């Protein structure tokens, strides 16, 4: 009896402290207090949730919120903040959050690593709470099956490090930024410098664990193949809370080769870039050559020029690489001295601009090595080579804008072999490369932000004749609210289709069907989530909208039925 009393006291004491913090705010927070009561009541005694709940009255609230904000545009005094943060330590905490949020009609945002370019995972225009997954980050590597279970809150750097602990000849095809969270990265498709050899991250996922809108813990067998398909590239925040992915490890050599070579216009960059576009998507699948284009100071005072930077990962030795490029891409003029032979794990440091001699334990650090900045990103896909005249026009526009940068990732290889319908990620054969338009800045202020954001938008607009059309495709992991947003009201499907077709092309309709089946009440939603059309939503809309809107909704519902 005494031990039971002590145990109960240990559980109830932090709960009492938590509720007292809530009660000290004001009576208007009664809804939040009721929500916390619900969370506590749905918490399993062996796994109390109280330590995972943070309110604005908690001294750690701001530090928890800001710890995983990777874009300063969404870390200002006017940025909407959650009324509560839940940082689950156990699956039951996730289940409680979903059950209680549904019961009390609350909006939930889900964050794993915070690299959402538009802050969608931790910002909303209406009251919301944040489910922050950073405590759920276990990584279990099984070399017998060459697989690993990776929880959503783990970072890519942690994944790479834990794999290398077990094997120097295994890796995983995912991003080059070590602090990116697994949950958001893989759910949007996931890509990196191994994609021409092994495809995207989602092409190497063989199982998943998810908590659905009913609070059920599901895996691939119990969720079914449709939902499993959607979770591989259909984007986060639409179908449930991803707890973990089971990934298939891939083989890498003990030594790989990397290099970074820069060429300006004065060093014949136009001809080199023109030839790169014909080589990079079709060369040996072991070779990935990323192209960075930015504006730098010219050799003459007060002049600007273009710089093309070629960054490479080759799954082989430097001698073989130099021989291959001298044959296929002699315009680059690669020399043996440009190359560095290293382990695959250390190549991750190289690609993140970290000194390659740095101890690899730096990959376990969850905060970026460089300072967090203000960001804007957009994306495109290119299906036809650009002429030299076209490139010269692009140089002129970029020098005019000065601050906009392009990162260009070649496709081909394994990416062209996988059918566009194999997973929800659609961008496969026919794409030569993907463009990321970017601007980073450190100065605060709306005018400064407008200048940088507009420079990216202007470059994106200028590139229209050179990129995919009907639809103009975009990459979900490069979240871009310029493409449109959904208010999840009467016109939710039509709003969602604007950005949805650009992100998912022909896979969008199937994603809508799956969403409608697994989450008909549209509990899981963000500004760019997969929309739903259901009887429940239609009934709700009928009580809110005019006759014209109702008729329009009936037409939309009939149309979506034809898709089934």
Coordinates of C-alpha atoms in Angstrom, one line a residue:
X1 CA 0.0 0.0 0.0
X2 CA 2.8 2.4 0.9
X3 CA 4.6 1.7 -2.4
X4 CA 1.4 2.2 -4.3
X5 CA 0.8 5.5 -2.5
X6 CA 4.4 6.7 -3.3
X7 CA 4.0 5.7 -7.0
X8 CA 0.7 7.5 -7.3
X9 CA 2.1 10.6 -5.6
X10 CA 5.0 10.7 -8.1
X11 CA 2.6 10.6 -10.9
X12 CA 0.0 13.0 -9.5
X13 CA 2.5 15.6 -8.3
X14 CA 3.8 16.8 -11.7
X15 CA 0.2 16.7 -13.0
X16 CA -0.9 18.9 -10.1
X17 CA 2.0 21.3 -10.8
X18 CA 1.1 21.4 -14.5
X19 CA -2.6 22.1 -13.8
X20 CA -1.7 24.8 -11.3
X21 CA 0.4 26.5 -14.0
X22 CA -2.5 26.4 -16.4
X23 CA -4.9 27.7 -13.7
X24 CA -2.7 30.7 -13.0
X25 CA -3.3 32.1 -16.5
X26 CA -6.9 33.1 -16.7
X27 CA -10.4 31.7 -16.9
X28 CA -10.5 32.1 -20.7
X29 CA -8.0 29.2 -20.8
X30 CA -10.6 26.8 -19.6
X31 CA -10.6 24.9 -22.9
X32 CA -6.9 24.4 -22.6
X33 CA -7.3 23.2 -19.0
X34 CA -10.0 20.7 -20.1
X35 CA -7.7 19.5 -22.9
X36 CA -4.8 18.9 -20.4
X37 CA -7.2 17.0 -18.2
X38 CA -8.1 14.9 -21.1
X39 CA -4.4 14.2 -22.0
X40 CA -3.7 13.2 -18.4
X41 CA -6.8 10.9 -18.2
X42 CA -5.7 9.2 -21.4
X43 CA -2.2 8.7 -20.3
X44 CA -1.1 5.2 -19.4
X45 CA 0.1 5.0 -15.7
X46 CA 3.5 3.4 -16.7
X47 CA 4.0 6.3 -19.1
X48 CA 2.6 9.5 -17.6
X49 CA 2.3 12.4 -20.0
X50 CA 2.7 15.3 -17.7
X51 CA 6.4 15.7 -18.3
X52 CA 5.7 16.0 -22.0
X53 CA 3.3 18.9 -21.7
X54 CA 4.4 22.5 -22.0
X55 CA 2.2 25.6 -21.6
X56 CA 3.2 29.2 -22.2
X57 CA 3.4 29.5 -18.4
X58 CA 6.2 27.0 -18.3
X59 CA 9.7 28.4 -18.2
X60 CA 10.8 26.0 -20.9
X61 CA 8.0 26.7 -23.3
X62 CA 9.9 29.2 -25.5
X63 CA 13.1 27.2 -25.7
X64 CA 11.2 24.0 -26.6
X65 CA 9.3 25.9 -29.3
X66 CA 12.3 27.6 -30.8
X67 CA 14.7 24.6 -30.6
X68 CA 13.5 23.3 -33.9
X69 CA 12.7 26.4 -35.8
X70 CA 14.9 26.5 -38.9
X71 CA 13.6 29.6 -40.6
X72 CA 13.7 32.9 -38.8
X73 CA 10.8 34.2 -40.8
X74 CA 8.7 32.1 -38.4
X75 CA 10.4 33.0 -35.2
X76 CA 9.2 36.6 -34.6
X77 CA 7.2 38.3 -31.9
X78 CA 4.2 38.3 -34.2
X79 CA 4.4 34.7 -35.3
X80 CA 1.4 32.8 -34.0
X81 CA 2.4 30.4 -31.2
X82 CA 0.8 27.2 -30.1
X83 CA -1.3 27.3 -26.9
X84 CA 0.4 24.0 -25.8
X85 CA 3.3 21.8 -26.8
X86 CA 3.3 18.0 -26.4
X87 CA 6.6 16.3 -26.7
X88 CA 5.7 12.6 -26.6
X89 CA 8.1 10.1 -25.0
X90 CA 5.8 7.1 -25.8
X91 CA 3.2 6.1 -28.4
X92 CA 0.5 6.4 -25.9
X93 CA 1.2 10.2 -25.7
X94 CA 0.6 10.5 -29.4
X95 CA -2.6 8.5 -29.1
X96 CA -3.8 10.7 -26.3
X97 CA -3.1 13.9 -28.2
X98 CA -5.1 12.7 -31.2
X99 CA -8.0 11.3 -29.2
X100 CA -8.3 14.5 -27.0
X101 CA -7.8 16.9 -29.9
X102 CA -10.6 15.3 -31.9
X103 CA -12.8 15.2 -28.8
X104 CA -12.3 18.9 -28.2
X105 CA -12.1 20.0 -31.9
X106 CA -8.5 21.3 -31.7
X107 CA -6.0 21.8 -34.5
X108 CA -2.8 19.8 -34.1
X109 CA 0.5 20.6 -35.9
X110 CA 3.2 17.9 -36.1
X111 CA 6.9 18.6 -36.1
X112 CA 9.9 16.2 -36.4
X113 CA 12.9 18.3 -37.4
X114 CA 11.6 21.8 -38.0
X115 CA 13.0 22.1 -41.5
X116 CA 9.6 22.9 -43.1
X117 CA 10.5 25.8 -45.3
X118 CA 7.2 27.6 -44.7
X119 CA 6.9 26.8 -41.0
X120 CA 3.7 24.8 -41.7
X121 CA 4.7 22.1 -39.1
X122 CA 4.7 24.6 -36.2
X123 CA 2.7 27.7 -37.3
X124 CA -1.0 28.2 -37.9
X125 CA -3.4 31.1 -38.4
X126 CA -5.9 29.6 -35.9
X127 CA -5.5 28.3 -32.4
X128 CA -3.4 25.1 -32.4
X129 CA -1.2 22.9 -30.3
X130 CA 2.1 21.4 -31.4
X131 CA 3.0 17.7 -31.3
X132 CA 6.8 17.8 -31.3
X133 CA 8.3 14.4 -32.0
X134 CA 12.0 15.1 -31.1
X135 CA 11.9 12.7 -28.1
X136 CA 10.9 9.8 -30.3
X137 CA 14.2 9.3 -32.1
X138 CA 15.3 5.7 -31.5
X139 CA 17.3 3.9 -34.3
X140 CA 17.5 0.1 -34.3
X141 CA 19.8 -1.2 -37.0
X142 CA 19.7 -4.9 -37.9
X143 CA 22.6 -5.9 -40.1
X144 CA 21.3 -9.5 -40.5
X145 CA 18.4 -8.2 -42.5
X146 CA 20.2 -5.0 -43.6
X147 CA 17.3 -2.9 -42.3
X148 CA 16.6 -0.4 -39.6
X149 CA 13.6 0.9 -37.7
X150 CA 14.0 4.7 -37.4
X151 CA 11.6 6.9 -35.4
X152 CA 10.3 10.1 -36.8
X153 CA 12.1 12.4 -34.4
X154 CA 15.5 11.1 -35.4
X155 CA 17.7 13.3 -37.6
X156 CA 19.4 12.1 -40.8
X157 CA 22.8 12.6 -39.2
X158 CA 21.8 10.3 -36.3
X159 CA 20.6 7.7 -38.8
X160 CA 23.8 7.8 -40.8
X161 CA 26.0 7.6 -37.7
X162 CA 24.1 4.6 -36.3
X163 CA 24.3 2.7 -39.5
X164 CA 28.0 3.4 -39.8
X165 CA 28.5 2.1 -36.2
X166 CA 27.3 -1.3 -37.5
X167 CA 28.8 -1.2 -41.0
X168 CA 31.3 0.8 -43.0
X169 CA 29.8 -0.4 -46.2
X170 CA 26.1 0.5 -45.7
X171 CA 24.3 3.7 -46.0
X172 CA 20.8 5.1 -46.7
X173 CA 19.7 7.4 -49.6
X174 CA 18.4 10.6 -47.9
X175 CA 19.3 14.2 -47.6
X176 CA 22.6 15.9 -47.2
X177 CA 21.6 18.1 -44.3
X178 CA 22.2 16.1 -41.1
X179 CA 19.8 18.0 -38.9
X180 CA 16.7 17.3 -41.0
X181 CA 14.1 15.2 -39.2
X182 CA 13.3 11.8 -40.6
X183 CA 9.5 12.1 -40.3
X184 CA 9.0 15.0 -42.6
X185 CA 11.8 14.2 -44.9
X186 CA 10.7 10.7 -45.8
X187 CA 7.0 11.4 -45.9
X188 CA 7.7 14.0 -48.6
X189 CA 9.8 11.6 -50.7
X190 CA 13.3 12.2 -49.3
X191 CA 16.2 12.5 -51.7
X192 CA 20.0 12.9 -51.6
X193 CA 23.2 12.2 -53.5
X194 CA 22.5 8.5 -53.6
X195 CA 19.3 8.8 -55.5
X196 CA 20.7 8.1 -59.0
X197 CA 22.0 4.8 -57.6
X198 CA 19.2 3.8 -55.2
X199 CA 16.3 6.1 -55.7
X200 CA 14.6 8.3 -53.1
X201 CA 14.2 7.5 -49.4
X202 CA 10.7 6.3 -50.0
X203 CA 12.0 3.8 -52.5
X204 CA 13.8 2.1 -49.7
X205 CA 11.0 2.0 -47.0
X206 CA 9.6 -1.4 -46.4
X207 CA 7.3 -0.8 -43.4
X208 CA 6.0 2.0 -41.2
X209 CA 4.2 2.7 -37.9
X210 CA 1.5 5.3 -37.8
X211 CA -1.2 6.5 -35.4
X212 CA -4.3 7.2 -37.4
X213 CA -7.3 9.6 -36.8
X214 CA -8.9 7.0 -34.5
X215 CA -5.8 6.8 -32.3
X216 CA -4.9 3.3 -33.5
X217 CA -1.3 2.2 -33.9
X218 CA -0.9 0.6 -37.3
X219 CA 1.9 -1.0 -39.4
X220 CA 2.0 -1.9 -43.0
X221 CA 0.0 -5.1 -42.6
X222 CA -2.8 -3.5 -40.5
X223 CA -3.0 -0.2 -42.4
X224 CA -3.1 -1.8 -45.8
X225 CA -1.2 -1.1 -49.0
X226 CA -3.1 2.0 -50.0
X227 CA -2.2 4.0 -46.9
X228 CA 1.4 2.6 -47.0
X229 CA 1.6 3.8 -50.6
X230 CA 0.4 7.3 -49.5
X231 CA 2.9 7.5 -46.6
X232 CA 5.8 7.2 -49.1
X233 CA 5.9 10.6 -50.7
X234 CA 2.4 11.9 -50.0
X235 CA 3.6 14.5 -47.5
X236 CA 3.4 14.8 -43.7
X237 CA 0.4 16.0 -41.8
X238 CA -2.3 14.4 -44.0
X239 CA -2.9 10.8 -43.0
X240 CA -1.7 10.4 -39.4
X241 CA 1.2 10.7 -37.1
X242 CA 4.2 8.8 -38.4
X243 CA 6.0 7.1 -35.5
X244 CA 8.7 5.2 -37.4
X245 CA 9.8 3.9 -40.8
X246 CA 11.5 0.6 -41.4
X247 CA 14.2 1.4 -44.0
X248 CA 16.2 -0.9 -46.3
X249 CA 20.0 -0.2 -46.0
X250 CA 22.0 0.1 -49.2
X251 CA 25.5 -0.9 -50.0
X252 CA 28.3 1.7 -50.3
X253 CA 32.0 1.1 -50.9
X254 CA 34.5 1.6 -48.0
X255 CA 36.0 4.5 -49.9
X256 CA 34.0 7.1 -51.9
X257 CA 35.3 10.2 -53.7
X258 CA 34.0 13.7 -53.4
X259 CA 35.0 17.0 -55.0
X260 CA 33.9 20.6 -55.3
X261 CA 35.0 22.5 -58.4
X262 CA 34.1 26.1 -59.2
X263 CA 34.0 27.8 -62.6
X264 CA 33.0 31.4 -63.4
X265 CA 31.8 32.9 -66.7
X266 CA 35.4 34.0 -67.3
X267 CA 36.4 30.3 -66.9
X268 CA 34.0 29.1 -69.5
X269 CA 31.1 28.3 -67.1
X270 CA 28.5 28.6 -69.9
X271 CA 30.0 25.8 -72.0
X272 CA 30.6 23.7 -68.9
X273 CA 27.1 24.0 -67.6
X274 CA 25.7 23.4 -71.1
X275 CA 27.6 20.1 -71.3
X276 CA 26.8 19.2 -67.7
X277 CA 23.1 19.0 -68.4
X278 CA 23.7 16.4 -71.1
X279 CA 26.1 14.3 -68.9
X280 CA 24.8 14.4 -65.3
X281 CA 21.4 12.7 -65.9
X282 CA 22.9 9.9 -68.1
X283 CA 26.3 9.1 -66.7
X284 CA 27.2 6.1 -64.5
X285 CA 24.7 5.7 -61.7
X286 CA 27.5 5.7 -59.2
X287 CA 28.1 9.4 -59.9
X288 CA 26.0 12.3 -58.7
X289 CA 27.1 15.8 -59.8
X290 CA 25.1 18.6 -58.2
X291 CA 25.3 22.1 -59.7
X292 CA 25.1 25.3 -57.7
X293 CA 24.6 28.6 -59.5
X294 CA 25.1 31.9 -57.7
X295 CA 26.3 35.5 -58.3
X296 CA 29.8 36.5 -57.1
X297 CA 32.1 39.5 -57.5
X298 CA 33.8 39.7 -60.9
X299 CA 37.4 40.2 -61.6
X300 CA 36.9 43.9 -62.4
X301 CA 35.9 46.4 -59.6
X302 CA 32.2 46.8 -59.1
X303 CA 31.3 44.0 -61.5
X304 CA 29.3 40.8 -61.0
X305 CA 29.7 37.4 -62.6
X306 CA 28.2 33.9 -62.4
X307 CA 29.8 31.1 -60.5
X308 CA 29.0 27.4 -61.3
X309 CA 30.0 25.0 -58.5
X310 CA 30.0 21.3 -59.2
X311 CA 29.7 19.1 -56.1
X312 CA 30.1 15.4 -56.5
X313 CA 29.8 12.1 -54.8
X314 CA 31.2 9.1 -56.6
X315 CA 30.9 5.5 -55.3
X316 CA 34.4 4.6 -56.2
X317 CA 38.0 5.7 -56.1
X318 CA 39.4 9.0 -57.4
X319 CA 41.4 7.5 -60.3
X320 CA 38.3 5.9 -61.7
X321 CA 36.3 9.1 -61.3
X322 CA 38.9 11.3 -63.1
X323 CA 39.1 8.7 -65.9
X324 CA 35.3 8.7 -66.3
X325 CA 34.9 12.4 -66.3
X326 CA 37.8 13.0 -68.7
X327 CA 36.0 10.8 -71.1
X328 CA 32.4 11.9 -70.6
X329 CA 32.8 15.5 -69.2
X330 CA 36.2 16.8 -70.3
X331 CA 34.9 20.4 -70.3
X332 CA 35.1 20.4 -66.5
X333 CA 38.9 19.7 -66.5
X334 CA 38.8 17.6 -63.4
X335 CA 42.2 16.8 -61.9
X336 CA 43.2 14.1 -59.4
X337 CA 44.2 16.9 -56.9
X338 CA 40.6 18.1 -56.9
X339 CA 39.4 14.8 -55.4
X340 CA 39.1 13.6 -51.9
X341 CA 38.8 9.9 -51.0
X342 CA 37.0 9.3 -47.8
X343 CA 34.4 7.1 -46.1
X344 CA 30.7 7.5 -47.0
X345 CA 30.0 8.8 -43.5
X346 CA 32.7 11.4 -43.7
X347 CA 31.3 12.4 -47.1
X348 CA 28.2 13.6 -45.3
X349 CA 30.4 16.1 -43.5
X350 CA 31.8 17.3 -46.8
X351 CA 28.3 17.8 -48.3
X352 CA 27.3 19.9 -45.3
X353 CA 30.4 22.1 -45.6
X354 CA 31.9 20.7 -42.4
X355 CA 35.7 20.1 -42.3
X356 CA 36.0 16.4 -43.3
X357 CA 38.6 15.9 -40.6
X358 CA 36.0 16.7 -37.9
X359 CA 35.1 13.8 -35.7
X360 CA 31.9 12.1 -37.1
X361 CA 30.2 12.4 -33.7
X362 CA 29.3 15.9 -34.9
X363 CA 26.5 14.2 -36.8
X364 CA 24.8 13.5 -33.5
X365 CA 24.4 17.2 -32.8
X366 CA 20.8 18.1 -33.5
X367 CA 21.4 21.8 -34.0
X368 CA 22.8 23.1 -37.3
X369 CA 26.5 24.0 -37.5
X370 CA 25.8 27.2 -39.3
X371 CA 23.5 29.9 -37.9
X372 CA 19.8 29.8 -38.6
X373 CA 18.7 32.3 -41.1
X374 CA 15.7 33.7 -42.9
X375 CA 14.8 31.6 -45.9
X376 CA 12.6 31.3 -49.0
X377 CA 12.5 28.3 -51.3
X378 CA 10.8 27.3 -54.5
X379 CA 11.2 24.4 -56.9
X380 CA 10.9 23.2 -60.5
X381 CA 11.6 20.2 -62.7
X382 CA 13.3 20.4 -66.1
X383 CA 12.6 17.9 -68.9
X384 CA 14.5 19.4 -71.8
X385 CA 18.1 20.7 -72.1
X386 CA 18.5 24.5 -72.1
X387 CA 20.3 26.1 -75.0
X388 CA 23.4 28.2 -74.5
X389 CA 21.4 31.3 -75.4
X390 CA 18.9 30.2 -72.7
X391 CA 21.7 29.9 -70.1
X392 CA 23.1 33.3 -71.1
X393 CA 19.7 34.8 -70.5
X394 CA 19.5 33.1 -67.1
X395 CA 22.9 34.5 -66.1
X396 CA 21.8 38.0 -67.0
X397 CA 18.6 37.6 -64.9
X398 CA 20.5 36.2 -61.9
X399 CA 23.1 39.0 -62.0
X400 CA 20.2 41.5 -62.1
X401 CA 18.5 39.9 -59.1
X402 CA 21.9 39.1 -57.4
X403 CA 20.6 37.3 -54.3
X404 CA 18.7 34.4 -55.8
X405 CA 20.6 31.1 -56.0
X406 CA 19.8 27.8 -57.8
X407 CA 20.7 24.3 -56.6
X408 CA 20.3 21.8 -59.4
X409 CA 20.0 18.0 -58.8
X410 CA 20.4 15.6 -61.7
X411 CA 17.9 12.8 -62.1
X412 CA 18.2 9.8 -64.4
X413 CA 19.7 6.5 -63.2
X414 CA 17.5 4.6 -60.7
X415 CA 15.1 7.6 -60.6
X416 CA 14.1 7.0 -64.2
X417 CA 13.6 3.3 -63.7
X418 CA 11.0 3.4 -60.9
X419 CA 7.4 4.0 -62.2
X420 CA 5.8 7.3 -61.2
X421 CA 2.9 5.4 -59.5
X422 CA 5.2 3.1 -57.5
X423 CA 4.9 5.5 -54.5
X424 CA 3.1 8.8 -54.0
X425 CA 6.2 10.6 -55.1
X426 CA 5.6 11.1 -58.9
X427 CA 8.7 12.8 -60.3
X428 CA 10.5 10.0 -62.2
X429 CA 11.4 9.3 -65.8
X430 CA 11.4 12.3 -68.1
X431 CA 12.9 14.6 -65.6
X432 CA 16.5 15.7 -66.3
X433 CA 16.9 17.5 -63.1
X434 CA 15.2 19.3 -60.2
X435 CA 15.8 23.0 -59.3
X436 CA 15.8 24.5 -55.8
X437 CA 15.6 28.3 -55.9
X438 CA 16.8 29.7 -52.7
X439 CA 17.6 32.9 -50.8
X440 CA 19.1 33.1 -47.3
X441 CA 19.5 36.3 -45.3
X442 CA 20.4 37.4 -41.8
X443 CA 18.9 40.9 -41.6
X444 CA 15.5 41.3 -39.9
X445 CA 12.7 43.4 -41.2
X446 CA 9.8 43.2 -43.7
X447 CA 11.4 45.2 -46.4
X448 CA 14.5 43.1 -46.4
X449 CA 12.4 39.9 -46.4
X450 CA 10.3 41.2 -49.3
X451 CA 13.4 42.0 -51.3
X452 CA 14.9 38.5 -50.9
X453 CA 11.6 36.7 -51.4
X454 CA 10.7 38.6 -54.5
X455 CA 14.2 37.8 -56.0
X456 CA 13.4 34.1 -55.7
X457 CA 9.9 34.6 -57.1
X458 CA 11.3 36.7 -60.0
X459 CA 13.9 34.0 -60.9
X460 CA 11.2 31.3 -60.7
X461 CA 9.0 33.4 -63.0
X462 CA 11.8 33.9 -65.5
X463 CA 12.5 30.2 -65.6
X464 CA 8.9 29.4 -66.8
X465 CA 9.9 28.7 -70.5
X466 CA 12.5 26.2 -69.4
X467 CA 10.7 24.0 -66.9
X468 CA 7.8 21.5 -66.8
X469 CA 4.4 22.6 -67.9
X470 CA 0.8 21.5 -67.4
X471 CA 1.3 21.1 -64.6
X472 CA 4.4 23.0 -63.6
X473 CA 5.7 20.4 -61.1
X474 CA 7.1 21.1 -57.7
X475 CA 8.8 19.1 -54.9
X476 CA 6.7 18.6 -51.7
X477 CA 9.8 18.7 -49.4
X478 CA 10.5 22.2 -50.8
X479 CA 7.3 23.5 -49.3
X480 CA 6.1 26.7 -51.1
X481 CA 2.9 28.4 -50.0
X482 CA 3.0 30.5 -53.2
X483 CA 1.5 27.5 -55.0
X484 CA -1.7 27.9 -53.0
X485 CA -3.2 26.9 -49.7
X486 CA -6.4 25.2 -48.5
X487 CA -8.8 26.6 -45.9
X488 CA -10.4 23.2 -45.7
X489 CA -13.9 24.6 -46.2
X490 CA -16.4 24.1 -48.9
X491 CA -13.9 24.5 -51.7
X492 CA -11.2 22.5 -49.9
X493 CA -10.7 20.0 -52.7
X494 CA -10.4 22.7 -55.4
X495 CA -8.0 24.7 -53.3
X496 CA -6.0 21.6 -52.6
X497 CA -5.9 20.5 -56.2
X498 CA -4.1 23.7 -57.1
X499 CA -0.9 22.8 -55.2
X500 CA -1.7 19.1 -55.0
X501 CA -1.4 18.5 -58.8
X502 CA 1.9 20.4 -58.8
X503 CA 3.4 18.3 -56.0
X504 CA 1.9 15.0 -56.9
X505 CA 0.9 15.2 -60.6
X506 CA -1.1 12.1 -61.6
X507 CA -0.9 10.6 -58.1
X508 CA -3.0 13.4 -56.5
X509 CA -6.4 11.9 -57.2
X510 CA -5.4 8.6 -55.6
X511 CA -4.1 10.5 -52.6
X512 CA -7.5 12.2 -52.2
X513 CA -9.3 8.9 -52.4
X514 CA -7.0 7.4 -49.6
X515 CA -7.3 10.5 -47.5
X516 CA -11.1 10.4 -47.8
X517 CA -11.1 6.8 -46.7
X518 CA -8.7 7.0 -43.7
X519 CA -9.4 10.5 -42.4
X520 CA -12.9 11.5 -43.6
X521 CA -13.2 14.1 -40.9
X522 CA -10.0 15.8 -42.1
X523 CA -8.5 15.8 -38.6
X524 CA -5.0 15.8 -40.0
X525 CA -4.7 19.0 -42.0
X526 CA -2.2 21.8 -42.8
X527 CA -2.2 24.6 -45.2
X528 CA -1.1 22.2 -48.0
X529 CA -2.3 18.8 -46.8
X530 CA -4.2 16.4 -49.0
X531 CA -7.9 17.5 -49.1
X532 CA -10.9 15.4 -48.4
X533 CA -14.4 15.2 -49.8
X534 CA -16.8 13.2 -47.6
X535 CA -20.4 13.0 -46.6
X536 CA -19.6 14.3 -43.1
X537 CA -17.9 17.4 -44.6
X538 CA -20.7 18.0 -46.9
X539 CA -23.3 17.9 -44.1
X540 CA -21.2 20.3 -42.1
X541 CA -20.9 22.6 -45.1
X542 CA -24.7 22.6 -45.7
X543 CA -25.3 24.2 -42.4
X544 CA -22.8 27.0 -43.2
X545 CA -23.0 27.8 -46.9
X546 CA -25.5 29.2 -49.4
X547 CA -27.6 27.2 -51.8
X548 CA -25.1 27.9 -54.7
X549 CA -22.2 26.6 -52.6
X550 CA -24.2 23.5 -51.7
X551 CA -25.0 22.7 -55.3
X552 CA -21.3 23.2 -56.2
X553 CA -20.4 20.8 -53.4
X554 CA -22.8 18.2 -54.6
X555 CA -21.2 18.4 -58.0
X556 CA -17.8 18.1 -56.5
X557 CA -18.8 15.0 -54.4
X558 CA -20.3 13.3 -57.5
X559 CA -17.1 14.0 -59.4
X560 CA -14.9 12.5 -56.7
X561 CA -17.1 9.4 -56.6
X562 CA -16.2 8.8 -60.3
X563 CA -12.6 8.5 -59.3
X564 CA -13.3 5.4 -57.1

